[in-house]
Short mmCIF file of C-alpha atoms and ligand atoms in Angstrom, two decimals:
data_model
loop_
_atom_site.label_atom_id
_atom_site.label_comp_id
_atom_site.label_asym_id
_atom_site.label_seq_id
_atom_site.Cartn_x
_atom_site.Cartn_y
_atom_site.Cartn_z
CA MET A 1 -9.18 -16.55 -1.28
CA VAL A 2 -7.52 -15.79 -4.62
CA LYS A 3 -3.80 -16.16 -4.45
CA THR A 4 -1.33 -13.81 -6.07
CA THR A 5 1.93 -14.92 -7.63
CA LEU A 6 4.88 -12.58 -7.89
CA SER A 7 7.28 -13.69 -10.62
CA VAL A 8 10.64 -12.03 -11.16
CA ILE A 9 12.18 -13.37 -14.35
CA LYS A 10 15.44 -12.14 -15.84
CA ALA A 11 17.78 -12.73 -18.70
CA ASP A 12 20.81 -11.10 -20.22
CA ILE A 13 19.74 -10.72 -23.81
CA GLY A 14 22.30 -8.17 -24.91
CA SER A 15 23.93 -5.02 -23.70
CA LEU A 16 25.57 -1.79 -24.74
CA ALA A 17 29.33 -1.41 -25.08
CA GLY A 18 30.17 -4.80 -23.54
CA HIS A 19 28.58 -6.58 -20.55
CA HIS A 20 27.55 -3.17 -19.29
CA VAL A 21 23.94 -2.08 -19.52
CA ALA A 22 20.75 -3.17 -21.26
CA PRO A 23 19.71 -0.06 -23.25
CA PRO A 24 16.24 1.58 -23.23
CA GLN A 25 15.28 -0.02 -26.56
CA LEU A 26 15.19 -3.44 -24.86
CA LEU A 27 13.16 -2.16 -21.93
CA ASP A 28 10.68 -0.63 -24.38
CA VAL A 29 10.11 -3.97 -26.12
CA ALA A 30 9.61 -5.72 -22.78
CA ARG A 31 7.14 -3.04 -21.63
CA GLN A 32 5.14 -3.35 -24.85
CA GLU A 33 4.91 -7.13 -24.55
CA LEU A 34 3.92 -7.08 -20.89
CA ALA A 35 1.41 -4.26 -21.42
CA LYS A 36 -0.24 -6.45 -24.06
CA ALA A 37 -0.30 -9.43 -21.70
CA LYS A 38 -1.87 -7.23 -19.03
CA ARG A 39 -4.57 -6.01 -21.43
CA GLU A 40 -5.32 -9.60 -22.34
CA GLY A 41 -5.63 -10.55 -18.66
CA LEU A 42 -2.71 -12.98 -18.58
CA ILE A 43 -0.87 -10.92 -15.98
CA GLU A 44 -2.28 -8.46 -13.47
CA ASP A 45 0.58 -5.99 -13.37
CA PHE A 46 4.26 -5.55 -14.21
CA TYR A 47 7.38 -3.45 -13.79
CA VAL A 48 10.32 -3.65 -16.18
CA THR A 49 13.86 -2.56 -15.36
CA ARG A 50 17.48 -3.49 -15.96
CA VAL A 51 20.37 -4.06 -13.60
CA GLY A 52 23.56 -3.86 -15.59
CA ASP A 53 23.17 -6.10 -18.62
CA ASP A 54 20.26 -8.06 -17.14
CA LEU A 55 16.70 -7.34 -18.26
CA GLU A 56 14.30 -7.81 -15.35
CA LEU A 57 10.57 -8.59 -15.64
CA ILE A 58 8.66 -8.16 -12.39
CA MET A 59 5.11 -9.49 -12.82
CA THR A 60 2.03 -10.28 -10.74
CA HIS A 61 -0.56 -12.80 -11.88
CA ARG A 62 -2.91 -15.55 -10.68
CA LYS A 63 -1.41 -18.50 -12.51
CA GLY A 64 0.77 -19.85 -9.69
CA GLU A 65 4.47 -20.64 -9.59
CA GLU A 66 6.14 -22.38 -12.54
CA SER A 67 3.20 -21.46 -14.79
CA GLU A 68 3.77 -22.46 -18.38
CA GLU A 69 1.82 -19.45 -19.64
CA ILE A 70 3.85 -16.99 -17.61
CA HIS A 71 7.17 -18.59 -18.46
CA THR A 72 6.21 -18.63 -22.14
CA LEU A 73 5.32 -14.95 -21.93
CA ALA A 74 8.74 -14.20 -20.44
CA TRP A 75 10.53 -16.35 -23.01
CA GLU A 76 8.69 -14.73 -25.94
CA THR A 77 9.38 -11.30 -24.49
CA PHE A 78 13.08 -12.07 -24.18
CA LYS A 79 13.12 -13.46 -27.71
CA ARG A 80 11.60 -10.29 -29.12
CA ALA A 81 14.04 -8.18 -27.14
CA ALA A 82 16.89 -10.37 -28.39
CA ASP A 83 15.81 -9.66 -31.98
CA VAL A 84 16.01 -5.95 -31.24
CA ALA A 85 19.39 -6.50 -29.56
CA ARG A 86 20.67 -8.26 -32.68
CA GLY A 87 19.34 -5.47 -34.87
CA LEU A 88 21.26 -2.95 -32.78
CA GLY A 89 24.37 -5.14 -32.76
CA LEU A 90 24.39 -5.24 -28.98
CA TYR A 91 26.98 -7.28 -27.18
CA GLY A 92 26.01 -10.85 -26.27
CA ALA A 93 22.60 -10.53 -28.00
CA GLY A 94 20.52 -13.48 -26.85
CA GLN A 95 23.22 -14.48 -24.31
CA ASP A 96 20.84 -16.28 -21.97
CA LEU A 97 18.54 -17.79 -24.61
CA LEU A 98 20.47 -20.82 -25.88
CA SER A 99 21.03 -18.90 -29.06
CA ASP A 100 23.76 -18.57 -31.66
CA ALA A 101 25.17 -15.50 -29.91
CA PHE A 102 27.17 -17.68 -27.54
CA SER A 103 29.78 -15.43 -25.94
CA GLY A 104 32.37 -17.99 -25.03
CA ASN A 105 31.18 -19.53 -21.77
CA LEU A 106 28.72 -22.22 -20.73
CA ARG A 107 26.36 -19.75 -19.21
CA GLY A 108 23.32 -19.12 -21.34
CA MET A 109 21.24 -22.17 -20.50
CA GLY A 110 18.18 -20.00 -19.91
CA PRO A 111 16.62 -17.14 -17.94
CA GLY A 112 16.63 -17.10 -14.11
CA TYR A 113 13.58 -16.58 -11.94
CA ALA A 114 12.27 -16.30 -8.38
CA GLU A 115 8.55 -16.74 -7.68
CA ILE A 116 6.28 -16.74 -4.65
CA GLU A 117 2.59 -17.54 -4.53
CA ILE A 118 0.93 -15.84 -1.56
CA GLU A 119 -2.32 -15.10 0.13
CA GLU A 120 -2.05 -11.32 0.33
CA ARG A 121 -2.04 -9.76 3.76
CA PRO A 122 -4.07 -6.52 4.06
CA ALA A 123 -0.73 -4.77 3.53
CA GLU A 124 1.78 -6.87 1.61
CA PRO A 125 5.22 -5.22 1.42
CA VAL A 126 7.82 -7.05 -0.68
CA VAL A 127 11.37 -6.30 -1.72
CA VAL A 128 12.72 -7.44 -5.08
CA PHE A 129 16.51 -7.77 -5.20
CA MET A 130 18.33 -7.95 -8.52
CA ALA A 131 22.09 -8.34 -8.86
CA ASP A 132 24.61 -8.21 -11.68
CA LYS A 133 28.13 -9.69 -11.99
CA THR A 134 27.56 -12.31 -9.33
CA GLU A 135 25.80 -15.61 -8.60
CA PRO A 136 22.80 -16.83 -6.52
CA GLY A 137 25.04 -17.78 -3.57
CA ALA A 138 25.76 -14.05 -3.19
CA PHE A 139 22.43 -13.82 -1.36
CA ASN A 140 23.42 -16.45 1.25
CA LEU A 141 25.04 -14.00 3.64
CA PRO A 142 22.41 -11.24 3.51
CA VAL A 143 19.45 -13.65 3.59
CA PHE A 144 20.98 -15.48 6.55
CA ARG A 145 21.40 -12.18 8.35
CA MET A 146 17.81 -11.06 7.62
CA PHE A 147 16.22 -14.22 8.97
CA ALA A 148 18.69 -15.62 11.50
CA ASP A 149 21.08 -12.98 12.84
CA PRO A 150 19.77 -11.20 15.93
CA PHE A 151 22.47 -8.52 15.57
CA ASN A 152 20.90 -7.64 12.21
CA THR A 153 17.23 -8.34 12.81
CA ALA A 154 16.06 -6.95 16.10
CA GLY A 155 12.67 -8.58 15.56
CA LEU A 156 14.13 -12.05 16.13
CA VAL A 157 14.73 -10.99 19.71
CA ILE A 158 11.94 -8.54 20.48
CA ALA A 159 9.02 -9.30 18.14
CA PRO A 160 6.80 -12.22 19.27
CA LYS A 161 5.89 -13.17 15.67
CA LEU A 162 9.54 -13.63 14.66
CA HIS A 163 10.85 -15.13 17.87
CA ARG A 164 10.53 -18.79 16.83
CA GLY A 165 12.85 -18.25 13.89
CA PHE A 166 12.75 -19.39 10.28
CA THR A 167 13.33 -22.47 8.14
CA PHE A 168 15.88 -22.33 5.32
CA GLU A 169 15.77 -24.56 2.25
CA VAL A 170 19.34 -25.00 1.03
CA MET A 171 20.30 -26.47 -2.33
CA ASP A 172 23.45 -28.51 -2.88
CA VAL A 173 24.13 -27.49 -6.46
CA HIS A 174 26.60 -30.30 -7.07
CA GLU A 175 24.21 -33.06 -6.03
CA GLY A 176 20.99 -31.33 -7.09
CA LYS A 177 19.47 -31.94 -3.63
CA VAL A 178 17.82 -29.69 -1.05
CA VAL A 179 17.77 -29.80 2.75
CA GLU A 180 15.72 -27.81 5.29
CA LEU A 181 17.31 -26.38 8.41
CA SER A 182 15.63 -24.31 11.13
CA THR A 183 17.19 -21.52 13.13
CA PRO A 184 18.13 -20.76 15.81
CA GLU A 185 18.63 -24.45 16.76
CA GLU A 186 20.41 -25.50 13.58
CA MET A 187 22.21 -22.24 12.89
CA TYR A 188 25.70 -23.71 13.02
CA ASP A 189 24.80 -26.56 10.66
CA LEU A 190 23.23 -24.02 8.31
CA LEU A 191 26.34 -21.84 8.38
CA ALA A 192 28.58 -24.86 7.81
CA LEU A 193 26.79 -25.27 4.49
CA ILE A 194 25.98 -21.78 3.25
CA GLY A 195 29.41 -20.40 4.10
CA SER A 196 30.37 -22.21 0.85
CA PRO A 197 28.05 -20.25 -1.43
CA GLU A 198 29.43 -21.76 -4.63
CA ARG A 199 28.03 -25.14 -3.57
CA TYR A 200 25.25 -24.54 -1.02
CA VAL A 201 22.68 -21.91 -1.91
CA ILE A 202 19.68 -20.69 0.08
CA ARG A 203 16.72 -21.26 -2.22
CA ARG A 204 13.72 -20.44 -0.03
CA VAL A 205 12.91 -19.31 3.51
CA TYR A 206 9.71 -20.14 5.42
CA THR A 207 8.17 -19.04 8.71
CA ARG A 208 8.28 -21.58 11.54
CA GLU A 209 5.24 -19.98 13.10
CA GLU A 210 2.12 -21.75 11.77
CA PRO A 211 0.74 -21.53 9.19
CA ARG A 212 4.04 -22.08 7.43
CA ASP A 213 4.38 -19.26 4.93
CA VAL A 214 6.97 -18.43 2.30
CA ALA A 215 9.21 -15.56 3.40
CA ALA A 216 11.81 -15.42 0.63
CA ALA A 217 12.78 -16.99 -2.70
CA VAL A 218 16.08 -16.81 -4.57
CA SER A 219 16.59 -17.70 -8.24
CA THR A 220 18.49 -20.97 -8.42
CA THR A 221 17.12 -22.06 -11.75
CA ARG A 222 20.41 -22.59 -13.52
CA LEU A 223 22.30 -24.08 -10.64
CA ASN A 224 23.43 -27.45 -11.76
CA LEU A 225 26.36 -29.31 -13.12
CA ILE A 226 26.16 -29.89 -16.83
CA ALA A 227 28.71 -32.28 -18.28
CA GLY A 228 30.72 -31.99 -15.09
CA LYS A 229 30.86 -28.22 -15.29
CA TYR A 230 29.09 -25.88 -12.93
CA VAL A 231 27.04 -23.42 -14.97
CA GLY A 232 25.40 -21.60 -12.10
CA LYS A 233 27.14 -18.27 -12.26
CA ASP A 234 23.91 -16.60 -13.17
CA ASP A 235 23.13 -13.05 -12.12
CA PRO A 236 20.48 -13.68 -9.46
CA VAL A 237 17.18 -12.21 -8.29
CA ALA A 238 15.39 -12.66 -4.98
CA ILE A 239 12.02 -11.79 -3.45
CA VAL A 240 11.68 -11.07 0.28
CA ARG A 241 8.44 -10.32 2.16
CA ALA A 242 8.64 -7.67 4.87
CA GLN A 243 6.90 -6.55 8.06
CA SER A 244 4.54 -8.19 10.53
CA LYS A 245 5.68 -11.85 10.81
CA PHE A 246 8.63 -11.18 8.51
CA PRO A 247 11.63 -8.91 9.13
CA ALA A 248 10.91 -5.17 8.94
CA LEU A 249 11.89 -3.41 5.71
CA GLY A 250 15.00 -1.95 7.34
CA GLU A 251 15.99 -5.36 8.68
CA VAL A 252 15.69 -6.78 5.16
CA LEU A 253 17.98 -4.06 3.76
CA GLU A 254 20.48 -3.74 6.61
CA PRO A 255 22.77 -6.66 5.57
CA PHE A 256 23.63 -4.75 2.37
CA ALA A 257 25.21 -1.92 4.37
CA PHE A 258 28.18 -4.31 4.47
CA PRO A 259 29.50 -4.84 0.93
CA HIS A 260 30.55 -8.46 1.31
CA LEU A 261 32.74 -10.26 -1.22
CA VAL A 262 30.93 -12.22 -3.91
CA ALA A 263 32.03 -14.24 -6.94
CA GLY A 264 31.28 -13.23 -10.53
CA TRP A 265 33.17 -10.03 -11.32
CA MET A 266 35.10 -9.76 -14.64
CA ARG A 267 34.63 -12.79 -16.87
CA GLY A 268 32.67 -14.43 -14.08
CA SER A 269 36.03 -15.30 -12.56
CA HIS A 270 36.77 -12.80 -9.79
CA ASN A 271 35.68 -11.92 -6.28
CA GLY A 272 34.60 -8.38 -5.52
CA PRO A 273 32.41 -6.37 -3.13
CA LEU A 274 28.63 -6.33 -3.70
CA MET A 275 27.74 -2.64 -4.06
CA PRO A 276 24.15 -1.60 -3.20
CA VAL A 277 22.93 1.02 -5.70
CA GLY A 278 19.81 2.76 -6.97
CA GLU A 279 18.47 1.83 -10.40
CA ALA A 280 20.30 4.72 -12.09
CA ASP A 281 23.66 3.49 -10.80
CA ALA A 282 23.24 -0.13 -11.80
CA ARG A 283 25.62 0.42 -14.72
CA PRO A 284 28.77 -1.51 -13.80
CA SER A 285 31.79 -0.39 -15.81
CA ARG A 286 34.92 -0.57 -13.64
CA PHE A 287 36.55 -3.89 -14.55
CA ASP A 288 32.97 -4.75 -15.57
CA GLY A 289 31.83 -4.15 -12.00
CA PRO A 290 32.12 -4.08 -9.12
CA PRO A 291 29.09 -6.38 -8.65
CA ARG A 292 25.83 -4.47 -8.04
CA VAL A 293 22.58 -5.08 -6.25
CA VAL A 294 19.37 -3.07 -6.61
CA ALA A 295 16.40 -3.36 -4.22
CA LEU A 296 12.90 -2.25 -5.23
CA GLY A 297 10.15 -2.02 -2.62
CA PHE A 298 6.52 -2.66 -3.59
CA ASN A 299 3.19 -3.25 -1.94
CA VAL A 300 1.06 -5.92 -3.58
CA LYS A 301 -2.65 -5.16 -3.44
CA ASP A 302 -5.32 -7.21 -5.26
CA SER A 303 -2.49 -8.59 -7.41
CA LYS A 304 -1.42 -5.08 -8.45
CA LEU A 305 2.02 -3.60 -7.84
CA ILE A 306 2.06 -0.35 -5.85
CA GLY A 307 5.43 1.41 -6.16
CA PRO A 308 8.31 0.86 -6.53
CA SER A 309 10.58 2.71 -4.17
CA ASP A 310 14.24 2.54 -5.20
CA LEU A 311 15.50 1.47 -1.79
CA PHE A 312 19.30 1.63 -2.16
CA ALA A 313 19.05 5.14 -3.62
CA ASP A 314 18.90 6.23 0.04
CA VAL A 315 21.90 8.39 1.03
CA ALA A 316 22.30 6.07 4.03
CA PHE A 317 23.89 3.52 1.68
CA GLU A 318 26.56 5.97 0.49
CA ARG A 319 29.09 4.73 3.01
CA ALA A 320 28.54 1.16 1.85
CA ARG A 321 29.23 2.30 -1.71
CA ARG A 322 32.36 4.17 -0.65
CA LEU A 323 33.57 1.14 1.26
CA ALA A 324 32.80 -1.07 -1.75
CA ASN A 325 34.98 1.22 -3.90
CA GLU A 326 37.83 0.96 -1.40
CA ILE A 327 37.50 -2.83 -1.30
CA ALA A 328 37.44 -2.83 -5.10
CA ASP A 329 40.78 -0.95 -5.17
CA TYR A 330 42.28 -3.36 -2.67
CA MET A 331 41.05 -6.46 -4.48
CA ARG A 332 42.11 -5.16 -7.92
CA ARG A 333 45.70 -4.80 -6.74
CA HIS A 334 45.88 -8.59 -6.51
CA GLY A 335 45.55 -8.74 -10.30
CA PRO A 336 45.49 -12.39 -11.42
CA PHE A 337 46.09 -13.74 -7.91
CA MET A 338 43.56 -15.47 -5.69
CA PRO A 339 41.52 -14.59 -3.73
CA HIS A 340 40.67 -11.82 -6.24
CA ARG A 341 40.72 -14.37 -9.03
CA LEU A 342 38.49 -17.34 -8.22
CA GLY A 343 39.85 -20.82 -7.55
CA PRO A 344 40.42 -23.18 -10.48
CA GLY A 345 37.08 -25.02 -10.12
CA GLU A 346 35.03 -21.85 -10.08
CA MET A 347 36.34 -19.75 -12.93
CA GLU A 348 34.20 -19.38 -16.01
CA TYR A 349 37.27 -18.89 -18.12
CA THR A 350 40.55 -20.68 -17.64
CA THR A 351 43.65 -21.31 -19.68
CA LEU A 352 45.08 -23.66 -17.04
CA PRO A 353 44.51 -26.91 -18.99
CA GLN A 354 46.24 -25.46 -22.08
CA VAL A 355 49.13 -24.10 -20.01
CA LEU A 356 49.59 -27.47 -18.25
CA GLU A 357 49.42 -29.30 -21.57
CA LYS A 358 52.02 -27.02 -23.11
CA LEU A 359 54.36 -27.43 -20.14
CA LYS A 360 53.82 -31.12 -19.47
CA ASP A 361 57.19 -32.22 -20.87
CA ARG A 362 59.05 -29.47 -19.06
CA PHE A 363 57.86 -30.50 -15.57
CA ARG A 364 60.58 -32.60 -13.84
CA GLU A 365 60.93 -34.14 -10.38
CA ALA A 366 61.49 -31.43 -7.79
P1 LIG B 1 34.28 -12.21 -24.82
O1 LIG B 1 35.29 -13.31 -24.63
O2 LIG B 1 33.11 -12.61 -25.65
O3 LIG B 1 34.91 -10.91 -25.26
O4 LIG B 1 33.60 -11.93 -23.38
C1 LIG B 1 34.38 -11.69 -22.28
C2 LIG B 1 33.49 -11.38 -21.17
O5 LIG B 1 33.52 -10.30 -20.64
C3 LIG B 1 32.45 -12.41 -20.83
O6 LIG B 1 32.47 -12.77 -19.50
P1 LIG B 2 27.35 -11.03 -17.23
O1 LIG B 2 27.27 -12.33 -16.49
O2 LIG B 2 26.71 -9.93 -16.49
O3 LIG B 2 26.89 -11.17 -18.65
O4 LIG B 2 28.87 -10.59 -17.26
C1 LIG B 2 29.82 -11.33 -17.93
C2 LIG B 2 31.17 -10.99 -17.44
O5 LIG B 2 31.81 -11.82 -16.88
C3 LIG B 2 31.66 -9.65 -17.67
O6 LIG B 2 33.00 -9.50 -17.28
MG1 LIG B 3 26.36 -10.11 -20.20
MG1 LIG B 4 24.75 -9.70 -16.05
#
């Protein structure tokens, strides 16, 4: 049977009025490039959108994961869009493309991506999550809840196909290693790791029921230490399969009704609530945030994308948004204090070394 690959590839290649929103001109370029690739038979289908300042390419094809052709297509598309961004004088043009438009932090080592290669079920529902002003570890809590928390996912308790649980592949971003843990048996070990989302990040989830099948993938492409500095604060994307032997659509979305605190707000150096929004509201502006997440639901059929449905546009997520705004007010009142500001090792910007250097002769024994 022919397999289908779903590739979600994203990059911040420039935005309007600050780190705010990728304008329609960039989406137009991306649509033109991907329409050409579809005509030429390189990809089967595509959907282009933006979440905040991140340009998102959602593509189906038959080239498998980590395909050079597909990644080249994405890179060339981003490069063309970056040229347009430069022409328009957009902020951070080419930010994620190792270009000359370096905006003052070590981020910008390359685009992020999540991919799954699947044998399509007769009905193949998938959810594509895309977030801005945060990092891949932001998905730890919701993905854990989808696949391991019986208070979130009723199916773990009452659906025979889910009852054995799932296997999580977790990446230690400091060591560049991965480990697999299966729930429910190893739930506490798993939580001991992923409760530190800046270091341990869920990268993939698999069924335990045979045949082992991929259930979810999170972009962790830039998660590594370069020259002793963590450069993984990359706005992430994730793909989650739904229904049948996977959690139901509503079980996949339910964790986002709680706007949990994530790292990456303002200058990549603050914690804030992750606000679930529809595509139209993925335009973070308050203190460059608060962090946003969009969820698009598709069905994949014969490698074509049916949909999407803009899942967080549902009025049922309004309370989560209101709560996120209240949490944002509360967190903002801490100003430069932790835990609103991130700890010293995690900030993308810091003046601490300069301040310590300046004051070194003035420090005396206490
Ligand atoms: P600049 O220092 O380039 O103004 O960027 C600040 C910022 O918002 C990036 O995180
Ligand atoms: P992005 O990572 O979305 O470019 O945001 C940079 C930032 O820190 C804005 O405050
Ligand atoms: Mg940006
Ligand atoms: Mg961004």
